[in-house]
mmCIF file of C-alpha atoms in Angstrom:
data_model
loop_
_atom_site.group_PDB
_atom_site.id
_atom_site.type_symbol
_atom_site.label_atom_id
_atom_site.label_comp_id
_atom_site.label_asym_id
_atom_site.label_seq_id
_atom_site.Cartn_x
_atom_site.Cartn_y
_atom_site.Cartn_z
ATOM 1 C CA UNK V 1 24.683 30.562 -58.623
ATOM 2 C CA UNK V 2 23.968 29.635 -55.021
ATOM 3 C CA UNK V 3 24.005 32.603 -52.634
ATOM 4 C CA UNK V 4 23.135 30.805 -49.393
ATOM 5 C CA UNK V 5 25.975 29.065 -47.563
ATOM 6 C CA UNK V 6 24.036 27.721 -44.596
ATOM 7 C CA UNK V 7 20.666 27.683 -42.892
ATOM 8 C CA UNK V 8 20.991 29.008 -39.346
ATOM 9 C CA UNK V 9 17.394 28.598 -38.187
ATOM 10 C CA UNK V 10 13.961 27.980 -39.633
ATOM 11 C CA UNK V 11 10.309 28.025 -38.596
ATOM 12 C CA UNK V 12 7.129 27.627 -40.652
ATOM 13 C CA UNK V 13 7.095 31.366 -41.387
ATOM 14 C CA UNK V 14 10.730 32.509 -41.239
ATOM 15 C CA UNK V 15 14.275 31.510 -42.066
ATOM 16 C CA UNK V 16 17.732 32.818 -41.221
ATOM 17 C CA UNK V 17 20.613 31.977 -43.558
ATOM 18 C CA UNK V 18 24.239 33.033 -43.948
ATOM 19 C CA UNK V 19 26.386 33.944 -46.910
ATOM 20 C CA UNK V 20 30.107 34.750 -46.692
ATOM 21 C CA UNK V 21 31.384 36.878 -49.553
ATOM 22 C CA UNK V 22 34.908 35.872 -50.553
ATOM 23 C CA UNK V 23 37.181 38.263 -52.428
ATOM 24 C CA UNK V 24 37.100 36.051 -55.533
ATOM 25 C CA UNK V 25 33.322 36.339 -56.179
ATOM 26 C CA UNK V 26 32.826 36.961 -59.913
ATOM 27 C CA UNK V 27 30.858 40.189 -59.441
ATOM 28 C CA UNK V 28 33.667 41.982 -57.577
ATOM 29 C CA UNK V 29 35.791 42.158 -60.736
ATOM 30 C CA UNK V 30 33.577 44.820 -62.254
ATOM 31 C CA UNK V 31 31.749 46.219 -59.217
ATOM 32 C CA UNK V 32 34.120 47.992 -58.551
ATOM 33 C CA UNK V 33 37.701 46.872 -59.293
ATOM 34 C CA UNK V 34 39.409 49.344 -56.927
ATOM 35 C CA UNK V 35 36.697 49.368 -54.270
ATOM 36 C CA UNK V 36 34.606 46.194 -54.527
ATOM 37 C CA UNK V 37 31.095 46.068 -53.078
ATOM 38 C CA UNK V 38 28.357 43.462 -53.385
ATOM 39 C CA UNK V 39 25.865 44.669 -56.029
ATOM 40 C CA UNK V 40 22.384 45.411 -54.750
ATOM 41 C CA UNK V 41 20.859 42.863 -57.115
ATOM 42 C CA UNK V 42 23.046 40.157 -55.520
ATOM 43 C CA UNK V 43 21.871 41.209 -52.053
ATOM 44 C CA UNK V 44 18.266 40.939 -53.262
ATOM 45 C CA UNK V 45 18.992 37.523 -54.790
ATOM 46 C CA UNK V 46 20.330 36.311 -51.414
ATOM 47 C CA UNK V 47 16.942 37.138 -49.894
ATOM 48 C CA UNK V 48 15.056 35.575 -52.811
ATOM 49 C CA UNK V 49 17.033 32.334 -52.495
ATOM 50 C CA UNK V 50 16.506 32.187 -48.722
ATOM 51 C CA UNK V 51 12.796 32.735 -49.383
ATOM 52 C CA UNK V 52 12.812 29.884 -51.904
ATOM 53 C CA UNK V 53 14.281 27.567 -49.263
ATOM 54 C CA UNK V 54 11.586 28.640 -46.800
ATOM 55 C CA UNK V 55 8.833 28.109 -49.372
ATOM 56 C CA UNK V 56 10.170 24.703 -50.363
ATOM 57 C CA UNK V 57 9.061 23.548 -46.919
ATOM 58 C CA UNK V 58 5.749 25.450 -47.005
ATOM 59 C CA UNK V 59 4.819 24.105 -50.427
ATOM 60 C CA UNK V 60 5.671 20.452 -49.785
ATOM 61 C CA UNK V 61 1.959 19.756 -49.496
ATOM 62 C CA UNK V 62 1.371 21.407 -52.885
ATOM 63 C CA UNK V 63 2.720 20.185 -56.199
ATOM 64 C CA UNK V 64 6.233 18.847 -55.860
ATOM 65 C CA UNK V 65 7.152 20.206 -59.295
ATOM 66 C CA UNK V 66 6.134 23.832 -58.628
ATOM 67 C CA UNK V 67 9.011 26.307 -58.726
ATOM 68 C CA UNK V 68 9.267 29.567 -56.752
ATOM 69 C CA UNK V 69 9.288 32.448 -59.252
ATOM 70 C CA UNK V 70 9.897 36.018 -58.088
ATOM 71 C CA UNK V 71 7.086 38.196 -59.416
ATOM 72 C CA UNK V 72 7.578 41.456 -57.550
ATOM 73 C CA UNK V 73 10.009 43.440 -55.397
ATOM 74 C CA UNK V 74 8.925 46.542 -53.480
ATOM 75 C CA UNK V 75 10.407 48.970 -50.983
ATOM 76 C CA UNK V 76 13.974 47.912 -51.775
ATOM 77 C CA UNK V 77 16.442 49.870 -49.637
ATOM 78 C CA UNK V 78 20.216 49.602 -49.363
ATOM 79 C CA UNK V 79 21.543 50.957 -46.070
ATOM 80 C CA UNK V 80 25.131 49.728 -45.822
ATOM 81 C CA UNK V 81 27.781 48.588 -48.275
ATOM 82 C CA UNK V 82 28.638 44.886 -48.230
ATOM 83 C CA UNK V 83 32.278 44.152 -49.027
ATOM 84 C CA UNK V 84 34.556 41.173 -49.676
ATOM 85 C CA UNK V 85 35.128 39.253 -46.454
ATOM 86 C CA UNK V 86 31.750 40.219 -44.987
ATOM 87 C CA UNK V 87 29.371 37.543 -43.757
ATOM 88 C CA UNK V 88 25.736 38.411 -44.292
ATOM 89 C CA UNK V 89 22.881 37.148 -42.177
ATOM 90 C CA UNK V 90 19.765 36.843 -44.320
ATOM 91 C CA UNK V 91 16.387 36.929 -42.579
ATOM 92 C CA UNK V 92 13.217 36.217 -44.544
ATOM 93 C CA UNK V 93 9.714 36.271 -43.096
ATOM 94 C CA UNK V 94 6.542 35.006 -44.748
ATOM 95 C CA UNK V 95 3.905 37.698 -44.202
ATOM 96 C CA UNK V 96 0.942 36.289 -46.118
ATOM 97 C CA UNK V 97 -0.121 33.601 -48.563
ATOM 98 C CA UNK V 98 -2.937 34.105 -51.061
ATOM 99 C CA UNK V 99 -3.484 31.029 -53.220
ATOM 100 C CA UNK V 100 -0.092 30.297 -54.820
ATOM 101 C CA UNK V 101 1.331 33.784 -54.122
ATOM 102 C CA UNK V 102 3.592 34.309 -51.115
ATOM 103 C CA UNK V 103 4.361 37.772 -49.711
ATOM 104 C CA UNK V 104 7.694 37.998 -47.915
ATOM 105 C CA UNK V 105 10.099 40.478 -46.321
ATOM 106 C CA UNK V 106 13.846 40.045 -46.580
ATOM 107 C CA UNK V 107 16.577 41.677 -44.515
ATOM 108 C CA UNK V 108 20.289 41.300 -45.120
ATOM 109 C CA UNK V 109 22.501 42.272 -42.173
ATOM 110 C CA UNK V 110 26.261 42.526 -41.746
ATOM 111 C CA UNK V 111 27.689 42.562 -38.216
ATOM 112 C CA UNK V 112 24.148 43.011 -36.901
ATOM 113 C CA UNK V 113 23.521 46.157 -38.972
ATOM 114 C CA UNK V 114 20.902 46.342 -41.694
ATOM 115 C CA UNK V 115 22.497 46.430 -45.149
ATOM 116 C CA UNK V 116 19.436 45.795 -47.337
ATOM 117 C CA UNK V 117 15.703 45.353 -46.953
ATOM 118 C CA UNK V 118 12.965 44.425 -49.419
ATOM 119 C CA UNK V 119 9.408 43.203 -49.677
ATOM 120 C CA UNK V 120 8.898 40.621 -52.394
ATOM 121 C CA UNK V 121 6.323 38.295 -53.856
ATOM 122 C CA UNK V 122 6.950 34.765 -55.056
ATOM 123 C CA UNK V 123 4.493 32.660 -57.022
ATOM 124 C CA UNK V 124 4.733 28.887 -57.078
ATOM 125 C CA UNK V 125 4.544 28.035 -60.783
ATOM 126 C CA UNK V 126 4.573 24.803 -62.698
ATOM 127 C CA UNK V 127 7.521 24.538 -65.092
ATOM 128 C CA UNK V 128 6.723 24.763 -68.774
ATOM 129 C CA UNK V 129 6.787 21.431 -70.545
ATOM 130 C CA UNK V 130 8.969 21.446 -73.646
ATOM 131 C CA UNK V 131 7.887 19.229 -76.489
#
């Protein structure tokens, strides 16, 4: 499930992406049928995916098989409802790197207003080898 439609801008330590939420997104059917809003977990996932794109550039010098795995989310706040037809701007900033752990902040905005904010940690992990 891809939740990033386009990359708007990118530096070594930040990325801005966009996601347009169409009325036929699967999660609107149950959240909520008569008054659909984007679930908070989906808003968080938008930030996590934008962070993964940012880290794919930062970790190119590391192992090419390492995968970004979310290991922590803190200070998650939802400020504004996101509805069908809204286009979200997703801003993610890399705050710190310690070994293979990356500490990031994500902000999801709609029409320039903050809808969600979170601090999160991603660890670059080697995939498990199945035998």
